[in-house]
XYZ file of C-alpha atoms in Angstrom:
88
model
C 28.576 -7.968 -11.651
C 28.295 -10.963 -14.171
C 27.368 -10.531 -18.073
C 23.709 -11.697 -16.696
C 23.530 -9.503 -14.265
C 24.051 -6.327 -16.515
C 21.742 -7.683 -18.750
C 18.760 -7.430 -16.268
C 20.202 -4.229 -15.238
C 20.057 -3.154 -18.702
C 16.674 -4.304 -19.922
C 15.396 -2.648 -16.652
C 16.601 0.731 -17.464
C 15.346 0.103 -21.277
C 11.928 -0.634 -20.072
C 11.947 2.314 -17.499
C 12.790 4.863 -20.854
C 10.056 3.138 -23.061
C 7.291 3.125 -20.211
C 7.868 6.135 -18.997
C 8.946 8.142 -22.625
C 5.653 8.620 -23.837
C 3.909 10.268 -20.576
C 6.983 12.370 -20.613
C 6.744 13.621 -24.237
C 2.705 14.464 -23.621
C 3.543 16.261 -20.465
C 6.416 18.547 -22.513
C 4.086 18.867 -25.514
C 1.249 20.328 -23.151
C 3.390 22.151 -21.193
C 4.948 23.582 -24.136
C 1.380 24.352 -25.968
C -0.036 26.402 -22.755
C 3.212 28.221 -22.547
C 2.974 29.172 -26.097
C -0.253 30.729 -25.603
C 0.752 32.024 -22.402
C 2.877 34.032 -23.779
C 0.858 35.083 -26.940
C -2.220 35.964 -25.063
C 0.096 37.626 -22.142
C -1.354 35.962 -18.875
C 1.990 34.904 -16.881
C 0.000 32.441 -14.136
C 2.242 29.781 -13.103
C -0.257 27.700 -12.155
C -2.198 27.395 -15.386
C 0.701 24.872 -16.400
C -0.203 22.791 -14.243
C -3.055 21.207 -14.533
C -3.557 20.394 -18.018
C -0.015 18.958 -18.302
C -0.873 16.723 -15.387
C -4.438 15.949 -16.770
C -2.957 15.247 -20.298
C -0.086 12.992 -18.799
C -2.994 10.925 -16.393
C -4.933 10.625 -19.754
C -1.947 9.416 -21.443
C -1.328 7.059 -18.749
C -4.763 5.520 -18.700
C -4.742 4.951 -22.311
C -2.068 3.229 -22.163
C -1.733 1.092 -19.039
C -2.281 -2.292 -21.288
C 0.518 -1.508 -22.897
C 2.657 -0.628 -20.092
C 1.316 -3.723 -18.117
C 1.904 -6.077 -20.947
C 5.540 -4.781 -21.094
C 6.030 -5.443 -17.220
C 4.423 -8.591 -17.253
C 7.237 -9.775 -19.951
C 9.983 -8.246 -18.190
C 8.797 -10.190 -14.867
C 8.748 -13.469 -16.872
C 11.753 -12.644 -18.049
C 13.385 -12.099 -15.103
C 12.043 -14.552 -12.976
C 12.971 -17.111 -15.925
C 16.783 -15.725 -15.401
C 16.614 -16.559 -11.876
C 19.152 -19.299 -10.827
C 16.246 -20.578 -8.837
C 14.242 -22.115 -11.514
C 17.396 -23.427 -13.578
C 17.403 -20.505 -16.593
């Protein structure tokens, strides 16, 4: 692969870690929290994990889908600027 080439590769996997980081971090926090007070209040149900890490991490996701759509958008540009096809 070329020096350009790694650098698309590279911003790609950069963009994939910011995007995604945030949903990740709510869906620990949450899932920490509720096993926290799993364990203080003594109720051992798997499933109450669950569902409000994955309602916290569609919330999270909502809120910020400008964001992650603004960041895709520039990466696109970007990338379809490198393109040998249009001379960049």
């Amino acid at each position: 692969m070329e020096t350009d080439e790694l650098d698309i590769v590279r911003e790609a996997f950069t963009l994939m870690l910011m995007v995604s980081a945030p949903i990740l971090a709510v869906g620990l926090v949450v899932g920490l929290v509720v096993s926290i007070l799993q364990a203080v209040t003594q109720i051992q149900e798997q499933t109450l994990v669950f569902v409000p890490k994955i309602i916290a991490m569609v919330m999270t996701t909502i809120l910020l889908l400008g964001w992650i759509t603004m960041k895709l958008m520039e990466f696109s540009t970007a990338m379809f600027s490198w393109s040998p096809a249009s001379g960049g």
